[in-house]
Amino acid sequence: AQSVTQLDSHVSVSEGTPVLLRCNYSSSYSPSLFWYVQHPNKGLQLLLKYTSAATLVKGINGFEAEFKKSETSFHLTKPSAHMSDAAEYFCVVTVGNYGQNFVFGPGTRLSVLP
Amino acid sequence: GAVVSQHPSRVICKSGTSVKIECRSLDFQATTMFWYRQFPKKSLMLMATSNEGSKATYEQGVEKDKFLINHASLTLSTLTVTSAHPEDSSFYICSIKSTDTQYFGPGTRLTVL
């Protein structure tokens, strides 16, 4: 069975400083991994996804994530935080090509301080 | 990615009434849609998988007679909360499946008084 751990429930950074949101997964098979962002009272927007191609994945709004099989990690990074990045971020793992059985992490709330 | 809409975005209803939430795929024919529930400051909980032209598949612990799902076309799935109670108040989000990715709607905030 798959599972996802997001080690930090809340991360706070200053505007213009780097962002690191951590995600570790557990999967019996080769996983697909996703990062979604959710702004308050909104749906989830896909930031990026890893599906067994390049291990360094670039997404929208300057975010990127690196798949490290040896560490079972898929941490999300951004070189310079913007105020508009303040939101909830979810790491998701799934197995297979069908996009079903999405397993969500508990989420990390990112605060960006001026 | 696919574009998904939900209607209404917010609804307030009295206890005992039924509420219907629509999920539409605007640019993609979706044979499979998903319905999630999200409690405040929590992650998403899958309620059911909606399959076009057949019965929905419900997750364990979700009452199918209370949360009626209809997926009558490739672009529309509806979730009806029957005889709503205050504990049904929540944020309901749908998604569609396109190959290996899910695309989410903007969500519906249900408040039951």
mmCIF file of C-alpha atoms in Angstrom, chain B residues 11-47:
data_model
loop_
_atom_site.group_PDB
_atom_site.id
_atom_site.type_symbol
_atom_site.label_atom_id
_atom_site.label_comp_id
_atom_site.label_asym_id
_atom_site.label_seq_id
_atom_site.Cartn_x
_atom_site.Cartn_y
_atom_site.Cartn_z
ATOM 1 C CA VAL B 11 -24.742 26.621 -0.367
ATOM 2 C CA ILE B 12 -26.517 27.036 2.940
ATOM 3 C CA CYS B 13 -29.461 24.817 3.689
ATOM 4 C CA LYS B 14 -31.694 23.791 6.542
ATOM 5 C CA SER B 15 -31.314 20.484 8.293
ATOM 6 C CA GLY B 16 -33.407 17.779 6.634
ATOM 7 C CA THR B 17 -33.284 19.195 3.125
ATOM 8 C CA SER B 18 -31.384 17.791 0.160
ATOM 9 C CA VAL B 19 -28.654 19.571 -1.750
ATOM 10 C CA LYS B 20 -27.333 18.808 -5.215
ATOM 11 C CA ILE B 21 -23.790 19.694 -6.260
ATOM 12 C CA GLU B 22 -22.773 19.600 -9.907
ATOM 13 C CA CYS B 23 -19.333 18.806 -11.258
ATOM 14 C CA ARG B 24 -18.666 19.561 -14.901
ATOM 15 C CA SER B 25 -15.742 18.744 -17.122
ATOM 16 C CA LEU B 26 -15.550 21.705 -19.494
ATOM 17 C CA ASP B 27 -13.021 20.509 -22.039
ATOM 18 C CA PHE B 28 -12.638 16.791 -21.545
ATOM 19 C CA GLN B 29 -14.879 13.758 -21.728
ATOM 20 C CA ALA B 30 -14.538 12.177 -18.327
ATOM 21 C CA THR B 31 -15.592 8.579 -17.902
ATOM 22 C CA THR B 32 -14.413 8.720 -14.311
ATOM 23 C CA MET B 33 -14.886 11.467 -11.773
ATOM 24 C CA PHE B 34 -14.074 11.486 -8.078
ATOM 25 C CA TRP B 35 -15.817 13.111 -5.137
ATOM 26 C CA TYR B 36 -13.827 14.203 -2.116
ATOM 27 C CA ARG B 37 -14.680 15.755 1.201
ATOM 28 C CA GLN B 38 -12.366 18.077 3.065
ATOM 29 C CA PHE B 39 -12.703 19.081 6.693
ATOM 30 C CA PRO B 40 -11.158 22.345 7.919
ATOM 31 C CA LYS B 41 -7.374 22.285 7.933
ATOM 32 C CA LYS B 42 -7.406 18.653 6.827
ATOM 33 C CA SER B 43 -6.468 16.722 3.736
ATOM 34 C CA LEU B 44 -8.914 15.388 1.166
ATOM 35 C CA MET B 45 -10.905 12.250 1.864
ATOM 36 C CA LEU B 46 -12.119 10.247 -1.119
ATOM 37 C CA MET B 47 -15.840 9.584 -0.852
#
